[in-house]
Structure formats: structure tokens, C-alpha cells
PDB file of C-alpha atoms in Angstrom:
ATOM      1  CA  VAL A  28       0.000   0.000   0.000  1.00 93.00           C
ATOM      2  CA  ARG A  29       2.817   2.400   0.874  1.00 94.00           C
ATOM      3  CA  HIS A  30       5.174   1.477  -1.990  1.00 94.00           C
ATOM      4  CA  LYS A  31       2.581   0.179  -4.493  1.00 93.00           C
ATOM      5  CA  GLY A  32       4.853  -2.834  -5.022  1.00 91.00           C
ATOM      6  CA  PHE A  33       7.539  -4.718  -3.159  1.00 88.00           C
ATOM      7  CA  ILE A  34       8.948  -2.984  -0.102  1.00 90.00           C
ATOM      8  CA  PRO A  35      12.549  -2.311  -1.244  1.00 89.00           C
ATOM      9  CA  TRP A  36      14.100  -4.186   1.694  1.00 88.00           C
ATOM     10  CA  ASP A  37      11.577  -7.042   1.713  1.00 84.00           C
ATOM     11  CA  ASP A  38      11.899 -10.239  -0.290  1.00 75.00           C
ATOM     12  CA  ASP A  39       8.618 -12.128  -0.354  1.00 78.00           C
ATOM     13  CA  MET A  40       4.839 -11.996  -0.352  1.00 80.00           C
ATOM     14  CA  ASP A  41       2.606 -13.956   2.023  1.00 83.00           C
ATOM     15  CA  VAL A  42      -1.001 -14.906   1.305  1.00 90.00           C
ATOM     16  CA  TYR A  43      -3.821 -15.306   3.839  1.00 90.00           C
ATOM     17  CA  MET A  44      -6.831 -17.440   2.964  1.00 92.00           C
ATOM     18  CA  PRO A  45      -9.947 -18.013   5.082  1.00 92.00           C
ATOM     19  CA  ARG A  46      -9.823 -21.631   6.254  1.00 90.00           C
ATOM     20  CA  PRO A  47     -12.610 -22.884   3.913  1.00 91.00           C
ATOM     21  CA  ASP A  48     -10.854 -21.316   0.892  1.00 92.00           C
ATOM     22  CA  TYR A  49      -7.446 -22.583   2.046  1.00 91.00           C
ATOM     23  CA  GLU A  50      -8.608 -26.198   2.151  1.00 89.00           C
ATOM     24  CA  ARG A  51     -10.525 -25.958  -1.127  1.00 91.00           C
ATOM     25  CA  PHE A  52      -7.516 -24.359  -2.836  1.00 90.00           C
ATOM     26  CA  PHE A  53      -5.113 -27.174  -1.905  1.00 87.00           C
ATOM     27  CA  GLU A  54      -7.677 -29.794  -2.881  1.00 87.00           C
ATOM     28  CA  LEU A  55      -8.154 -28.181  -6.309  1.00 86.00           C
ATOM     29  CA  ILE A  56      -4.401 -27.949  -6.910  1.00 82.00           C
ATOM     30  CA  LYS A  57      -4.022 -31.642  -6.004  1.00 78.00           C
ATOM     31  CA  GLN A  58      -6.804 -32.613  -8.421  1.00 79.00           C
ATOM     32  CA  GLY A  59      -5.549 -30.341 -11.210  1.00 73.00           C
ATOM     33  CA  ASP A  60      -3.149 -31.109 -14.008  1.00 72.00           C
ATOM     34  CA  SER A  61      -0.847 -28.086 -13.785  1.00 70.00           C
ATOM     35  CA  LEU A  62       2.645 -28.941 -14.995  1.00 73.00           C
ATOM     36  CA  CYS A  63       4.319 -25.893 -13.459  1.00 79.00           C
ATOM     37  CA  LEU A  64       2.492 -25.423 -10.121  1.00 81.00           C
ATOM     38  CA  ASN A  65       2.772 -27.602  -7.056  1.00 83.00           C
ATOM     39  CA  ALA A  66       1.123 -26.910  -3.692  1.00 85.00           C
ATOM     40  CA  VAL A  67       1.932 -28.698  -0.453  1.00 86.00           C
ATOM     41  CA  ASN A  68       0.879 -28.634   3.172  1.00 86.00           C
ATOM     42  CA  MET A  69       1.101 -31.112   6.055  1.00 81.00           C
ATOM     43  CA  TRP A  70      -1.914 -33.067   4.768  1.00 80.00           C
ATOM     44  CA  THR A  71      -0.836 -33.411   1.136  1.00 80.00           C
ATOM     45  CA  ASP A  72       2.794 -34.408   1.761  1.00 80.00           C
ATOM     46  CA  SER A  73       3.880 -36.494   4.778  1.00 76.00           C
ATOM     47  CA  SER A  74       7.453 -35.157   4.536  1.00 79.00           C
ATOM     48  CA  TYR A  75       6.283 -31.527   4.796  1.00 80.00           C
ATOM     49  CA  LYS A  76       6.449 -30.335   8.429  1.00 75.00           C
ATOM     50  CA  LEU A  77       5.386 -26.671   8.391  1.00 79.00           C
ATOM     51  CA  GLN A  78       1.980 -25.590   9.739  1.00 77.00           C
ATOM     52  CA  PHE A  79       1.126 -23.574   6.643  1.00 86.00           C
ATOM     53  CA  GLY A  80       1.184 -24.304   2.940  1.00 89.00           C
ATOM     54  CA  LYS A  81       3.438 -23.397   0.029  1.00 90.00           C
ATOM     55  CA  VAL A  82       2.733 -22.979  -3.667  1.00 89.00           C
ATOM     56  CA  TYR A  83       5.710 -23.625  -5.927  1.00 84.00           C
ATOM     57  CA  ASN A  84       6.291 -22.627  -9.526  1.00 82.00           C
ATOM     58  CA  LYS A  85       8.623 -25.326 -10.783  1.00 75.00           C
ATOM     59  CA  GLU A  86       9.386 -23.520 -14.045  1.00 76.00           C
ATOM     60  CA  LEU A  87      10.885 -20.381 -12.532  1.00 74.00           C
ATOM     61  CA  LEU A  88      14.647 -20.016 -12.167  1.00 63.00           C
ATOM     62  CA  LYS A  89      16.126 -21.749  -9.131  1.00 59.00           C
ATOM     63  CA  VAL A  90      19.009 -20.033  -7.349  1.00 61.00           C
ATOM     64  CA  PRO A  91      21.049 -22.362  -5.076  1.00 60.00           C
ATOM     65  CA  GLN A  92      21.431 -19.731  -2.347  1.00 55.00           C
ATOM     66  CA  PHE A  93      17.652 -19.424  -1.900  1.00 55.00           C
ATOM     67  CA  GLU A  94      16.076 -21.334   0.965  1.00 53.00           C
ATOM     68  CA  SER A  95      14.198 -23.738  -1.322  1.00 54.00           C
ATOM     69  CA  ASN A  96      15.353 -26.077  -4.075  1.00 55.00           C
ATOM     70  CA  ASP A  97      11.798 -26.798  -5.245  1.00 62.00           C
ATOM     71  CA  GLY A  98      11.333 -23.622  -7.254  1.00 69.00           C
ATOM     72  CA  VAL A  99      10.114 -20.147  -6.407  1.00 78.00           C
ATOM     73  CA  PHE A 100       7.279 -20.285  -3.873  1.00 83.00           C
ATOM     74  CA  ILE A 101       4.680 -18.272  -1.980  1.00 88.00           C
ATOM     75  CA  ASP A 102       3.631 -19.105   1.599  1.00 90.00           C
ATOM     76  CA  VAL A 103      -0.119 -19.515   2.125  1.00 92.00           C
ATOM     77  CA  PHE A 104      -1.499 -19.153   5.669  1.00 90.00           C
ATOM     78  CA  PRO A 105      -4.982 -20.214   6.820  1.00 89.00           C
ATOM     79  CA  LEU A 106      -7.171 -17.732   8.694  1.00 89.00           C
ATOM     80  CA  ASP A 107      -9.211 -19.392  11.452  1.00 88.00           C
ATOM     81  CA  GLY A 108     -12.039 -18.222  13.660  1.00 87.00           C
ATOM     82  CA  LEU A 109     -11.477 -17.371  17.328  1.00 83.00           C
ATOM     83  CA  PRO A 110     -13.726 -18.248  20.288  1.00 81.00           C
ATOM     84  CA  SER A 111     -16.002 -15.526  21.648  1.00 78.00           C
ATOM     85  CA  GLY A 112     -16.195 -14.657  25.341  1.00 73.00           C
ATOM     86  CA  ASN A 113     -13.312 -13.571  27.545  1.00 69.00           C
ATOM     87  CA  LEU A 114     -12.951 -16.848  29.507  1.00 73.00           C
ATOM     88  CA  ARG A 115     -13.154 -19.104  26.442  1.00 73.00           C
ATOM     89  CA  PHE A 116     -10.596 -16.928  24.676  1.00 71.00           C
ATOM     90  CA  LYS A 117      -8.162 -17.105  27.621  1.00 71.00           C
ATOM     91  CA  LEU A 118      -8.525 -20.901  27.874  1.00 75.00           C
ATOM     92  CA  TRP A 119      -7.962 -21.141  24.110  1.00 69.00           C
ATOM     93  CA  MET A 120      -4.764 -19.050  24.427  1.00 70.00           C
ATOM     94  CA  ILE A 121      -3.409 -21.314  27.180  1.00 71.00           C
ATOM     95  CA  GLU A 122      -4.177 -24.554  25.343  1.00 70.00           C
ATOM     96  CA  ARG A 123      -2.858 -23.249  22.047  1.00 67.00           C
ATOM     97  CA  GLY A 124       0.323 -21.966  23.669  1.00 67.00           C
ATOM     98  CA  LEU A 125       1.048 -25.310  25.341  1.00 71.00           C
ATOM     99  CA  LYS A 126       0.519 -27.231  22.115  1.00 66.00           C
ATOM    100  CA  ARG A 127       2.690 -24.872  20.093  1.00 64.00           C
ATOM    101  CA  ARG A 128       5.529 -25.033  22.620  1.00 68.00           C
ATOM    102  CA  LEU A 129       5.344 -28.831  22.774  1.00 67.00           C
ATOM    103  CA  SER A 130       5.402 -28.984  18.994  1.00 61.00           C
ATOM    104  CA  THR A 131       8.478 -26.725  18.925  1.00 63.00           C
ATOM    105  CA  TYR A 132      10.532 -28.325  21.691  1.00 66.00           C
ATOM    106  CA  LEU A 133       9.792 -32.038  21.361  1.00 63.00           C
ATOM    107  CA  HIS A 134      12.725 -33.971  19.973  1.00 59.00           C
ATOM    108  CA  SER A 135      10.449 -36.742  18.720  1.00 59.00           C
ATOM    109  CA  GLU A 136       9.599 -36.028  15.091  1.00 66.00           C
ATOM    110  CA  ARG A 137       6.595 -38.345  15.259  1.00 68.00           C
ATOM    111  CA  LEU A 138       5.095 -36.668  18.353  1.00 65.00           C
ATOM    112  CA  SER A 139       5.805 -33.213  16.953  1.00 68.00           C
ATOM    113  CA  ASP A 140       4.005 -34.168  13.736  1.00 70.00           C
ATOM    114  CA  VAL A 141       0.982 -35.482  15.696  1.00 74.00           C
ATOM    115  CA  ILE A 142       0.749 -32.247  17.721  1.00 70.00           C
ATOM    116  CA  SER A 143       1.138 -30.067  14.610  1.00 70.00           C
ATOM    117  CA  LYS A 144      -1.724 -31.892  12.896  1.00 74.00           C
ATOM    118  CA  SER A 145      -3.770 -31.680  16.085  1.00 73.00           C
ATOM    119  CA  LEU A 146      -3.233 -27.904  16.133  1.00 70.00           C
ATOM    120  CA  ASP A 147      -4.318 -27.668  12.513  1.00 74.00           C
ATOM    121  CA  LYS A 148      -7.529 -29.621  13.184  1.00 76.00           C
ATOM    122  CA  TRP A 149      -8.148 -27.677  16.368  1.00 71.00           C
ATOM    123  CA  GLY A 150      -7.840 -24.404  14.446  1.00 71.00           C
ATOM    124  CA  LYS A 151     -11.097 -25.310  12.656  1.00 81.00           C
ATOM    125  CA  LYS A 152     -13.062 -25.641  15.905  1.00 81.00           C
ATOM    126  CA  TRP A 153     -14.582 -22.172  15.550  1.00 85.00           C
ATOM    127  CA  PRO A 154     -15.855 -21.803  11.965  1.00 89.00           C
ATOM    128  CA  TYR A 155     -14.387 -18.841  10.119  1.00 90.00           C
ATOM    129  CA  ASP A 156     -17.734 -17.801   8.634  1.00 91.00           C
ATOM    130  CA  LYS A 157     -19.377 -17.535  12.086  1.00 90.00           C
ATOM    131  CA  SER A 158     -16.541 -15.858  14.012  1.00 89.00           C
ATOM    132  CA  HIS A 159     -16.268 -12.159  14.763  1.00 87.00           C
ATOM    133  CA  PHE A 160     -12.498 -12.270  15.331  1.00 85.00           C
ATOM    134  CA  VAL A 161     -10.133 -14.243  13.104  1.00 86.00           C
ATOM    135  CA  GLN A 162      -6.427 -14.936  13.220  1.00 83.00           C
ATOM    136  CA  CYS A 163      -3.645 -16.923  11.639  1.00 80.00           C
ATOM    137  CA  TYR A 164      -2.635 -19.407  14.331  1.00 67.00           C
ATOM    138  CA  GLN A 165       0.961 -19.187  13.103  1.00 65.00           C
ATOM    139  CA  GLU A 166       1.120 -15.750  14.727  1.00 60.00           C
ATOM    140  CA  SER A 167       2.929 -15.461  18.055  1.00 54.00           C
ATOM    141  CA  LEU A 168       0.889 -15.320  21.267  1.00 49.00           C
ATOM    142  CA  CYS A 169       1.766 -11.685  21.923  1.00 47.00           C
ATOM    143  CA  LYS A 170       0.588 -10.725  18.443  1.00 54.00           C
ATOM    144  CA  ILE A 171      -2.772 -12.371  18.986  1.00 53.00           C
ATOM    145  CA  LYS A 172      -3.304 -10.461  22.221  1.00 54.00           C
ATOM    146  CA  ASP A 173      -2.422  -7.106  20.702  1.00 56.00           C
ATOM    147  CA  ARG A 174      -3.551  -7.434  17.083  1.00 61.00           C
ATOM    148  CA  LEU A 175      -6.973  -8.956  16.715  1.00 71.00           C
ATOM    149  CA  TYR A 176      -8.518  -8.856  13.270  1.00 83.00           C
ATOM    150  CA  THR A 177     -12.236  -8.923  12.578  1.00 87.00           C
ATOM    151  CA  ARG A 178     -13.654 -11.141   9.834  1.00 91.00           C
ATOM    152  CA  GLU A 179     -15.280  -8.042   8.338  1.00 92.00           C
ATOM    153  CA  MET A 180     -11.809  -6.517   7.975  1.00 91.00           C
ATOM    154  CA  PHE A 181     -10.966  -9.144   5.348  1.00 92.00           C
ATOM    155  CA  GLY A 182     -14.461  -9.062   3.840  1.00 90.00           C
ATOM    156  CA  THR A 183     -14.528  -9.237   0.052  1.00 90.00           C
ATOM    157  CA  ALA A 184     -11.083  -8.777  -1.488  1.00 90.00           C
ATOM    158  CA  ARG A 185     -10.387  -5.595  -3.422  1.00 94.00           C
ATOM    159  CA  LEU A 186      -7.654  -4.977  -5.984  1.00 96.00           C
ATOM    160  CA  LEU A 187      -4.750  -2.562  -5.553  1.00 95.00           C
ATOM    161  CA  PRO A 188      -1.809  -1.816  -7.851  1.00 94.00           C
ATOM    162  CA  PHE A 189       1.365  -3.827  -7.278  1.00 93.00           C
ATOM    163  CA  ASP A 190       4.075  -2.765  -9.739  1.00 91.00           C
ATOM    164  CA  ARG A 191       2.588  -3.644 -13.149  1.00 93.00           C
ATOM    165  CA  ILE A 192      -0.252  -5.856 -11.919  1.00 95.00           C
ATOM    166  CA  GLN A 193      -3.226  -5.756  -9.537  1.00 95.00           C
ATOM    167  CA  ILE A 194      -3.324  -7.949  -6.431  1.00 93.00           C
ATOM    168  CA  ALA A 195      -6.083  -8.843  -3.974  1.00 93.00           C
ATOM    169  CA  VAL A 196      -5.948  -7.227  -0.523  1.00 94.00           C
ATOM    170  CA  PRO A 197      -8.364  -7.269   2.452  1.00 93.00           C
ATOM    171  CA  GLU A 198     -11.489  -5.153   1.995  1.00 95.00           C
ATOM    172  CA  ASP A 199     -10.435  -2.938   4.934  1.00 95.00           C
ATOM    173  CA  VAL A 200      -6.726  -3.092   4.162  1.00 94.00           C
ATOM    174  CA  GLU A 201      -6.143   0.198   5.971  1.00 93.00           C
ATOM    175  CA  GLY A 202      -7.714  -1.199   9.162  1.00 90.00           C
ATOM    176  CA  TYR A 203      -5.659  -4.374   8.854  1.00 88.00           C
ATOM    177  CA  LEU A 204      -2.419  -2.429   8.409  1.00 90.00           C
ATOM    178  CA  ARG A 205      -3.186  -0.172  11.373  1.00 88.00           C
ATOM    179  CA  ALA A 206      -3.836  -3.263  13.550  1.00 83.00           C
ATOM    180  CA  GLU A 207      -0.635  -4.915  12.358  1.00 82.00           C
ATOM    181  CA  PHE A 208       1.808  -1.987  12.094  1.00 84.00           C
ATOM    182  CA  GLY A 209       0.278   1.160  13.595  1.00 87.00           C
ATOM    183  CA  ASP A 210       1.311   4.119  11.379  1.00 93.00           C
ATOM    184  CA  TYR A 211       2.031   1.969   8.335  1.00 93.00           C
ATOM    185  CA  MET A 212       2.739   4.944   6.039  1.00 95.00           C
ATOM    186  CA  LYS A 213       5.713   5.985   8.178  1.00 94.00           C
ATOM    187  CA  LEU A 214       9.043   4.509   7.093  1.00 93.00           C
ATOM    188  CA  PRO A 215      10.867   2.444   9.739  1.00 90.00           C
ATOM    189  CA  PRO A 216      14.335   3.497  10.928  1.00 91.00           C
ATOM    190  CA  GLU A 217      17.079   2.671   8.445  1.00 90.00           C
ATOM    191  CA  SER A 218      18.464   0.055  10.841  1.00 89.00           C
ATOM    192  CA  GLN A 219      15.242  -1.944  10.389  1.00 85.00           C
ATOM    193  CA  ARG A 220      15.196  -1.772   6.602  1.00 86.00           C
ATOM    194  CA  ARG A 221      16.656  -5.202   5.999  1.00 83.00           C
ATOM    195  CA  PRO A 222      15.200  -8.507   4.788  1.00 78.00           C
ATOM    196  CA  SER A 223      13.895 -10.979   7.342  1.00 71.00           C
ATOM    197  CA  HIS A 224      14.816 -14.083   5.365  1.00 65.00           C
ATOM    198  CA  ASN A 225      18.237 -15.615   4.944  1.00 57.00           C
ATOM    199  CA  CYS A 226      18.587 -15.621   1.165  1.00 53.00           C
ATOM    200  CA  LEU A 227      20.623 -14.051  -1.610  1.00 50.00           C
ATOM    201  CA  HIS A 228      19.436 -10.768  -3.121  1.00 48.00           C
ATOM    202  CA  LEU A 229      19.971 -10.136  -6.792  1.00 47.00           C
ATOM    203  CA  ASP A 230      20.113  -6.577  -8.158  1.00 46.00           C
TER     204      ASP A 230
END
């Protein structure tokens, strides 16, 4: 929104999808016959361990220093509903936090995989379409406390310019950006203008 394209010091684009769309999308990719696109998540590939999905374009140039050898990819994160009511929300935070920490610190790959899949199933407990607040459960606990998004904020996607194309953004993209970043039109200090991923940058 601020740069009308890539942030000069950033290096990727993330996609949010409401949970029903997220699951339908990966099912359609699996059933399709695309020769260049491949999409994976923990349910479509037993060797994939992340709690969000990736879409790869196998035809785009691969650079060895990038973090993936499967082609250029975009991360796709599911948006889930949150429980209503202060007590239910606090209990949800505690349970979710325990499961996430267990998943992170367990040295048993099998147990970690079971907990990760349990978290993914558990994220669907409160249907997206009936929830007032929604969140990506990949977010840290402190983010969830401080940056709650409403389902209406995402609403019906609208298009905004991104370099030479148009991309879909939340209906209330300004409200989302304020919740996430505060004064999002203000440039961060120069010391913070650096990529967050460990990969090679090509000029």
C-alpha cells in the first residue's frame, strides 16, 4: 500500500486465505493437471512439516542460495475463527500456547508431527464464517493479544496496484495495516530496513 509494489528491503509476499478457501484451494491444486504449479501442506505431503502451505512454480529459475530447491514459492497461511467470550478466549490461548511449545521443543519427530496436525484440526473448531475475530494461528501469542482482526476486515477482497499488476488485498486493508503496524505509512528506521529471510538478493 505504501510502496505500491515490493517494499525495497523485503523479499517475499505472504497470502492469507480463510480456512474454507485454504482447504478448497489445496484440494483443487491436487486434483488439477498443472505442470508448473505444485502446492503442499502437512496433509498433502507427509514429509512436509510446516503448519502452513506453500505454492511452488517449478518452471521459474532456481538459485542455489535461496532457501528452497523446489522452485520459487509463496507461503499460504490459513485464517481461522477465534472463540467468543473472555474466559473461552483465555482458555484457548493457554491450550494453544502449550501445544505450540510442545510442537516446537519435542525432539520426537513423530510426536511433533501429531501435535502439529492436532493444532491444525483444532484451528477449525470455531468456523471462520461464524466468528467475529479471526487470526492466523501461526502468529505469536503476543501478536494475537495485541492485534486482533475482525472477519469483516478481510471481507470481500479488493484490488490494488502492485508494480505492473493488480493484487487482492483485504477489503479494509487500511484497518488491517493499522492493527498490524500502527502508522504503516511511516518509514521504519534505516536500521530496520533489511530482509527478514536468509537468502541471496539479486540486483
